[in-house]
Coordinates of C-alpha atoms in Angstrom, one line a residue:
M1 CA -96.1 -12.4 56.1
K2 CA -96.2 -9.7 53.4
F3 CA -92.7 -9.0 52.3
T4 CA -91.3 -5.3 52.4
N5 CA -88.2 -3.5 52.4
K6 CA -88.8 -2.9 56.1
S7 CA -90.3 -6.4 57.3
V8 CA -87.0 -7.9 55.6
K9 CA -84.6 -5.6 57.1
A10 CA -86.5 -6.6 60.3
L11 CA -85.7 -10.4 60.2
K12 CA -83.3 -11.2 62.9
P13 CA -80.8 -14.1 63.1
K14 CA -81.7 -17.1 65.4
P15 CA -79.6 -19.9 66.8
D16 CA -80.4 -21.7 63.9
R17 CA -81.2 -21.1 60.1
Y18 CA -84.8 -20.3 59.1
E19 CA -86.8 -19.7 56.2
A20 CA -89.8 -16.8 56.4
W21 CA -92.0 -17.4 53.2
E22 CA -94.1 -14.5 51.5
D23 CA -98.0 -15.4 51.3
N24 CA -99.1 -16.4 47.9
G25 CA -95.6 -16.0 47.2
K26 CA -95.8 -19.3 45.2
G27 CA -92.5 -21.0 46.7
F28 CA -91.0 -17.4 47.2
G29 CA -89.0 -16.9 50.5
I30 CA -85.9 -15.9 52.4
R31 CA -83.5 -18.2 54.5
V32 CA -82.0 -16.0 57.2
S33 CA -78.4 -17.9 58.7
S34 CA -77.3 -17.9 62.3
T35 CA -75.1 -14.8 61.6
G36 CA -77.5 -13.1 59.9
L37 CA -76.9 -13.7 56.3
K38 CA -79.8 -13.4 53.9
S39 CA -80.5 -15.3 50.9
W40 CA -83.4 -15.3 48.7
I41 CA -85.0 -19.0 47.9
F42 CA -87.5 -20.1 45.5
F43 CA -88.7 -23.8 46.8
Y44 CA -90.7 -25.6 43.5
R45 CA -91.6 -28.9 42.4
F46 CA -89.6 -30.6 38.8
E47 CA -91.1 -34.0 37.7
G48 CA -92.2 -35.1 40.6
L49 CA -89.6 -34.0 43.1
N50 CA -89.4 -31.1 45.5
R51 CA -86.4 -28.6 44.8
R52 CA -85.1 -25.4 46.2
M53 CA -83.1 -23.2 44.6
T54 CA -81.2 -19.7 45.7
L55 CA -81.9 -16.8 43.9
G56 CA -79.4 -14.2 45.5
R57 CA -78.1 -12.6 48.1
Y58 CA -80.0 -9.8 49.9
P59 CA -79.4 -6.6 49.8
A60 CA -76.8 -7.2 47.3
M61 CA -80.1 -8.7 45.6
T62 CA -83.3 -6.4 46.4
L63 CA -86.4 -7.4 46.9
A64 CA -88.0 -6.0 43.5
E65 CA -84.8 -8.1 41.9
A66 CA -85.5 -10.7 43.5
H67 CA -89.4 -11.0 42.5
T68 CA -88.0 -10.7 38.9
A69 CA -85.6 -13.3 39.1
H70 CA -88.7 -15.4 40.5
A71 CA -90.8 -14.7 37.9
K72 CA -88.4 -15.8 35.8
A73 CA -87.9 -19.2 37.3
K74 CA -91.8 -19.4 37.3
E75 CA -91.9 -18.9 33.6
H76 CA -88.7 -21.6 33.3
L77 CA -91.4 -24.2 34.8
V78 CA -94.1 -23.3 32.6
K79 CA -91.8 -24.0 29.9
G80 CA -90.5 -27.5 31.3
I81 CA -87.2 -26.2 32.5
D82 CA -85.7 -26.8 35.5
P83 CA -84.8 -23.3 36.5
G84 CA -82.2 -24.6 39.3
D85 CA -80.3 -26.0 36.6
E86 CA -80.7 -22.9 34.3
L87 CA -79.4 -20.8 37.0
T88 CA -76.4 -23.0 37.7
K89 CA -75.5 -23.1 34.0
A90 CA -76.0 -19.3 33.3
R91 CA -73.2 -19.1 36.6
E92 CA -70.9 -21.7 35.0
D93 CA -71.0 -19.5 32.2
H94 CA -70.3 -15.9 33.8
R95 CA -67.4 -17.9 35.7
G96 CA -65.8 -19.4 32.3
A97 CA -66.7 -15.5 30.6
P98 CA -63.5 -14.0 29.7
T99 CA -62.3 -10.7 32.0
V100 CA -61.7 -7.5 30.4
A101 CA -57.8 -8.4 31.2
Q102 CA -57.8 -11.4 29.4
L103 CA -59.8 -10.5 26.6
A104 CA -57.2 -7.5 25.8
N105 CA -54.4 -10.2 26.3
E106 CA -56.5 -12.1 23.3
Y107 CA -56.8 -9.1 21.2
I108 CA -53.1 -8.1 21.1
E109 CA -52.1 -11.9 20.7
K110 CA -54.8 -12.7 17.8
W111 CA -55.6 -9.6 16.2
A112 CA -53.0 -6.5 16.9
K113 CA -49.6 -8.5 17.0
P114 CA -50.2 -9.9 13.3
R115 CA -51.7 -6.9 11.6
K116 CA -50.3 -3.9 13.6
R117 CA -46.4 -2.5 13.4
S118 CA -47.9 -0.1 16.1
W119 CA -49.4 -3.2 17.9
Q120 CA -47.2 -2.2 21.2
E121 CA -48.8 1.4 21.1
D122 CA -52.5 -0.5 21.5
Q123 CA -50.9 -3.0 24.2
R124 CA -49.6 0.1 26.3
M125 CA -52.8 2.3 25.8
L126 CA -54.8 -0.5 27.2
A127 CA -52.3 -0.9 30.3
K128 CA -52.4 2.4 30.9
D129 CA -55.8 3.0 31.5
V130 CA -58.2 0.1 30.3
I131 CA -57.0 -3.2 32.1
P132 CA -56.5 -1.2 35.7
L133 CA -60.0 -0.1 35.5
W134 CA -62.0 -3.3 34.3
K135 CA -59.2 -6.2 34.7
R136 CA -61.7 -7.9 36.8
K137 CA -65.0 -7.0 35.3
K138 CA -65.9 -9.7 32.5
A139 CA -66.1 -8.5 29.2
K140 CA -69.7 -9.2 29.2
D141 CA -70.3 -6.9 31.4
I142 CA -69.1 -3.6 30.3
R143 CA -71.9 -1.3 29.3
R144 CA -72.0 1.7 27.2
R145 CA -72.1 4.0 30.2
D146 CA -68.9 2.2 31.5
V147 CA -66.9 3.2 28.2
I148 CA -68.4 6.9 28.0
L149 CA -66.9 7.0 31.9
L150 CA -63.5 5.9 31.1
I151 CA -63.2 7.9 28.0
D152 CA -64.2 11.2 29.9
E153 CA -62.0 10.5 32.8
I154 CA -59.2 10.9 30.6
V155 CA -60.9 14.5 28.9
D156 CA -60.7 15.0 32.1
R157 CA -57.0 14.8 32.7
G158 CA -56.3 16.8 30.0
A159 CA -56.0 14.5 27.4
P160 CA -58.5 14.4 24.8
I161 CA -56.5 13.3 21.8
S162 CA -55.3 10.3 24.1
A163 CA -59.2 9.4 24.8
N164 CA -59.9 9.9 21.1
R165 CA -56.8 6.8 20.7
T166 CA -58.1 4.8 23.7
L167 CA -61.5 4.6 22.5
R168 CA -60.7 3.5 18.8
I169 CA -58.4 0.8 20.3
I170 CA -61.4 -0.4 22.8
K171 CA -64.0 0.0 19.8
K172 CA -61.2 -2.4 17.8
M173 CA -60.9 -4.3 20.9
F174 CA -64.7 -5.6 21.2
S175 CA -65.3 -5.7 17.6
F176 CA -62.8 -8.5 17.8
A177 CA -64.6 -9.9 21.0
V178 CA -67.9 -9.9 18.2
S179 CA -65.8 -11.6 15.7
R180 CA -64.6 -14.5 17.8
G181 CA -68.2 -15.1 19.2
I182 CA -66.9 -13.7 22.8
L183 CA -69.8 -11.2 22.9
N184 CA -73.2 -10.7 20.6
A185 CA -73.0 -7.2 20.8
S186 CA -70.1 -4.3 21.3
P187 CA -71.2 -2.0 24.1
C188 CA -69.1 0.9 22.1
V189 CA -72.4 1.4 19.4
E190 CA -72.7 5.0 18.3
I191 CA -70.0 6.5 20.8
E192 CA -68.3 9.1 19.6
A193 CA -64.7 10.5 20.0
P194 CA -64.9 13.5 22.3
A195 CA -62.3 15.7 20.7
K196 CA -62.1 17.1 17.2
E197 CA -58.9 16.5 15.5
N198 CA -57.3 18.5 12.7
Q199 CA -55.7 17.3 9.8
R200 CA -52.2 18.1 10.2
D201 CA -50.6 20.1 7.5
R202 CA -47.2 21.3 9.0
V203 CA -44.4 21.5 6.8
L204 CA -40.8 23.0 7.5
N205 CA -39.7 25.6 5.2
E206 CA -36.2 25.8 3.8
N207 CA -34.6 27.5 6.8
E208 CA -36.4 25.3 9.5
I209 CA -35.1 22.3 7.6
K210 CA -31.1 23.5 8.1
I211 CA -32.0 24.3 11.5
F212 CA -33.5 21.1 12.1
W213 CA -30.4 19.2 10.7
T214 CA -27.8 21.0 12.4
K215 CA -29.7 21.2 15.5
L216 CA -30.0 17.4 15.6
D217 CA -26.3 17.0 16.5
E218 CA -26.7 19.0 19.6
A219 CA -29.7 17.3 20.8
N220 CA -30.1 15.6 23.7
M221 CA -30.8 12.0 22.5
A222 CA -29.1 8.8 21.4
E223 CA -27.1 8.5 18.1
G224 CA -29.0 6.2 16.6
T225 CA -31.9 8.1 16.7
R226 CA -30.5 11.1 15.8
L227 CA -29.6 9.0 12.2
A228 CA -33.4 7.7 12.1
L229 CA -34.7 11.4 12.2
K230 CA -32.3 12.5 9.4
F231 CA -32.8 9.3 7.4
Q232 CA -36.8 9.9 7.4
L233 CA -36.3 13.3 6.4
V234 CA -34.1 12.2 3.6
V235 CA -36.1 9.2 2.3
A236 CA -39.6 10.6 3.2
Q237 CA -40.7 6.9 4.8
R238 CA -43.0 6.0 7.5
K239 CA -41.1 6.0 11.0
G240 CA -42.4 2.9 11.8
E241 CA -41.0 1.4 8.9
I242 CA -37.7 3.0 9.6
A243 CA -37.2 1.6 13.0
L244 CA -37.4 -1.9 11.9
A245 CA -35.2 -1.6 9.3
Q246 CA -32.7 -4.5 8.6
P247 CA -29.4 -4.7 7.1
Q248 CA -30.4 -7.4 5.1
E249 CA -32.8 -4.9 3.3
F250 CA -30.5 -2.3 2.0
D251 CA -28.2 -2.6 -1.3
L252 CA -26.2 0.0 -0.9
K253 CA -24.4 -0.2 -4.3
K254 CA -27.5 -0.2 -6.3
G255 CA -29.0 2.2 -3.9
W256 CA -32.2 0.6 -3.4
W257 CA -34.0 -0.3 0.2
V258 CA -36.6 -3.1 -0.3
I259 CA -39.2 -2.8 2.7
P260 CA -41.1 -6.3 3.0
A261 CA -44.5 -6.4 2.5
E262 CA -45.4 -7.3 5.9
K263 CA -43.7 -3.8 7.7
C264 CA -45.4 -1.8 4.9
K265 CA -48.5 -0.3 6.1
N266 CA -50.6 -0.8 3.3
G267 CA -49.2 -4.5 2.9
M268 CA -47.4 -4.3 -0.1
L269 CA -43.7 -4.3 -1.0
H270 CA -41.9 -1.4 -1.3
R271 CA -39.0 -0.3 -3.3
V272 CA -37.3 2.9 -2.0
P273 CA -34.5 4.8 -3.9
L274 CA -31.2 5.7 -2.0
T275 CA -29.5 9.0 -2.8
K276 CA -26.1 9.2 -1.6
L277 CA -27.2 11.0 1.5
A278 CA -29.2 8.4 2.6
V279 CA -26.2 5.1 1.7
S280 CA -24.1 7.9 3.9
L281 CA -26.5 7.8 7.1
I282 CA -27.1 3.7 6.6
K283 CA -22.8 3.2 6.8
K284 CA -22.9 5.4 9.5
A285 CA -25.8 3.6 11.3
K286 CA -24.0 0.2 10.5
E287 CA -20.5 1.5 12.1
L288 CA -22.8 2.6 15.0
S289 CA -24.3 -0.9 15.4
P290 CA -22.0 -3.4 14.0
N291 CA -23.5 -6.8 15.2
T292 CA -27.0 -6.3 15.3
S293 CA -30.1 -7.7 13.3
L294 CA -31.5 -4.3 13.1
M295 CA -30.5 -0.8 11.7
F296 CA -31.5 1.6 14.2
P297 CA -31.5 -0.9 17.4
S298 CA -32.5 0.2 21.0
P299 CA -30.0 1.9 23.4
R300 CA -31.7 -0.3 25.6
G301 CA -30.5 -4.0 23.9
E302 CA -31.2 -6.1 21.0
K303 CA -34.4 -4.8 20.1
P304 CA -36.0 -1.9 17.8
I305 CA -36.1 1.4 18.7
T306 CA -39.8 2.3 19.5
T307 CA -41.8 4.9 17.1
R308 CA -42.5 6.6 20.5
S309 CA -39.1 7.2 21.1
I310 CA -38.6 9.0 18.1
S311 CA -41.6 11.2 18.6
R312 CA -40.3 11.9 22.3
A313 CA -36.8 12.8 21.1
I314 CA -38.6 15.4 19.3
S315 CA -40.6 16.4 21.7
N316 CA -38.1 16.4 24.4
N317 CA -35.8 19.0 22.5
R318 CA -38.3 21.2 21.0
E319 CA -36.2 24.2 22.9
A320 CA -33.0 23.2 21.4
F321 CA -34.7 23.1 17.9
G322 CA -36.3 26.7 18.6
I323 CA -38.7 26.0 15.7
P324 CA -42.7 25.8 15.8
N325 CA -44.1 22.6 17.1
F326 CA -43.2 19.5 14.4
T327 CA -43.2 15.9 14.8
P328 CA -41.2 13.0 12.9
H329 CA -44.2 12.4 10.2
D330 CA -43.9 16.2 9.4
L331 CA -40.7 15.3 8.4
R332 CA -42.0 13.1 5.5
R333 CA -44.7 15.5 5.0
T334 CA -41.9 18.3 4.3
A335 CA -40.0 16.0 2.5
S336 CA -42.8 15.2 -0.3
S337 CA -43.6 18.8 -0.3
M338 CA -40.1 19.9 -1.4
M339 CA -40.2 17.1 -4.0
T340 CA -43.3 18.6 -5.9
S341 CA -41.9 22.2 -5.4
I342 CA -38.7 21.1 -7.6
G343 CA -41.1 19.8 -10.1
V344 CA -41.6 16.0 -9.3
K345 CA -44.5 14.5 -10.5
R346 CA -47.2 13.7 -7.9
E347 CA -47.9 10.3 -9.1
I348 CA -44.1 9.5 -9.1
V349 CA -44.0 11.3 -5.4
G350 CA -46.6 9.2 -4.4
K351 CA -45.1 5.9 -5.3
I352 CA -42.0 7.2 -3.1
L353 CA -44.6 7.8 -0.2
N354 CA -46.0 4.4 -1.0
H355 CA -49.2 5.4 -1.3
I356 CA -51.9 3.6 -2.7
E357 CA -53.4 4.6 -5.9

């Protein structure tokens, strides 16, 4: 018979399984089970023996796709390769290929944790938008279009900046997969960030600093978070470094905070001079949590306060502060700006901020 979409669809089950072959199809046929299940098959000879292989299930594999699979199988025969063995190997490789969820876990454990102080944010964003949608998909089956649709979905819910951040993490995860030999190429090539981000230049003025400082005592947040925010403004360091600070890093008599290289963004050990005000804040933090290995522990247990919770403490108290929108990082920028405004040389400010020249 001549296979057409209509003729294949018309094949009805019989009491026993049977096979129908395409005229001049060179071994191309379809098997129909007693329950009506249809599978494309290829009958061929290899090394003097009759062989049979299943190409795919109809209608998941269309007639056109089955013809293509049949043509590839014949090409293997011409090259002296058993197409049945190749198909089995391909299926085994597919079964053994990591899912997106497995790739995400490997990325966090092997790349993000050793290199990023903010690895938990990568983990959170992957768990929120990527893994729920793709967790059962093989990483090698993700296409450019899949990435674009996922990012569009985040933008459509009104979170364009979050879409930018998620795309950045997805790109890094798939680049990691290429570097580990999991994939041959990344599906994220030439995908641009959906939203334009303006570089922030927010600096609190003197009056806003006074309001921030006094209103902090009235704000609805944990006392440790309150101290961490005051400390950031005073020492002008990154909130991630402050969140991970430990008592042994501080020499209050000599007035130094030595941040280990592994905690610094640029990977270089950093010595921070402590003013009398900074020392008093550290003493208060120690009094607040005397039996912990962390300077600013989370209220929920023996783990550091997170950078996300520090930011959330500001955003949740915007009305209490009553001053224009600002973030914890703006406190660092404010301290830097104030230092230069009173005559501190820029190269010295750069050293205090631990910028690389």
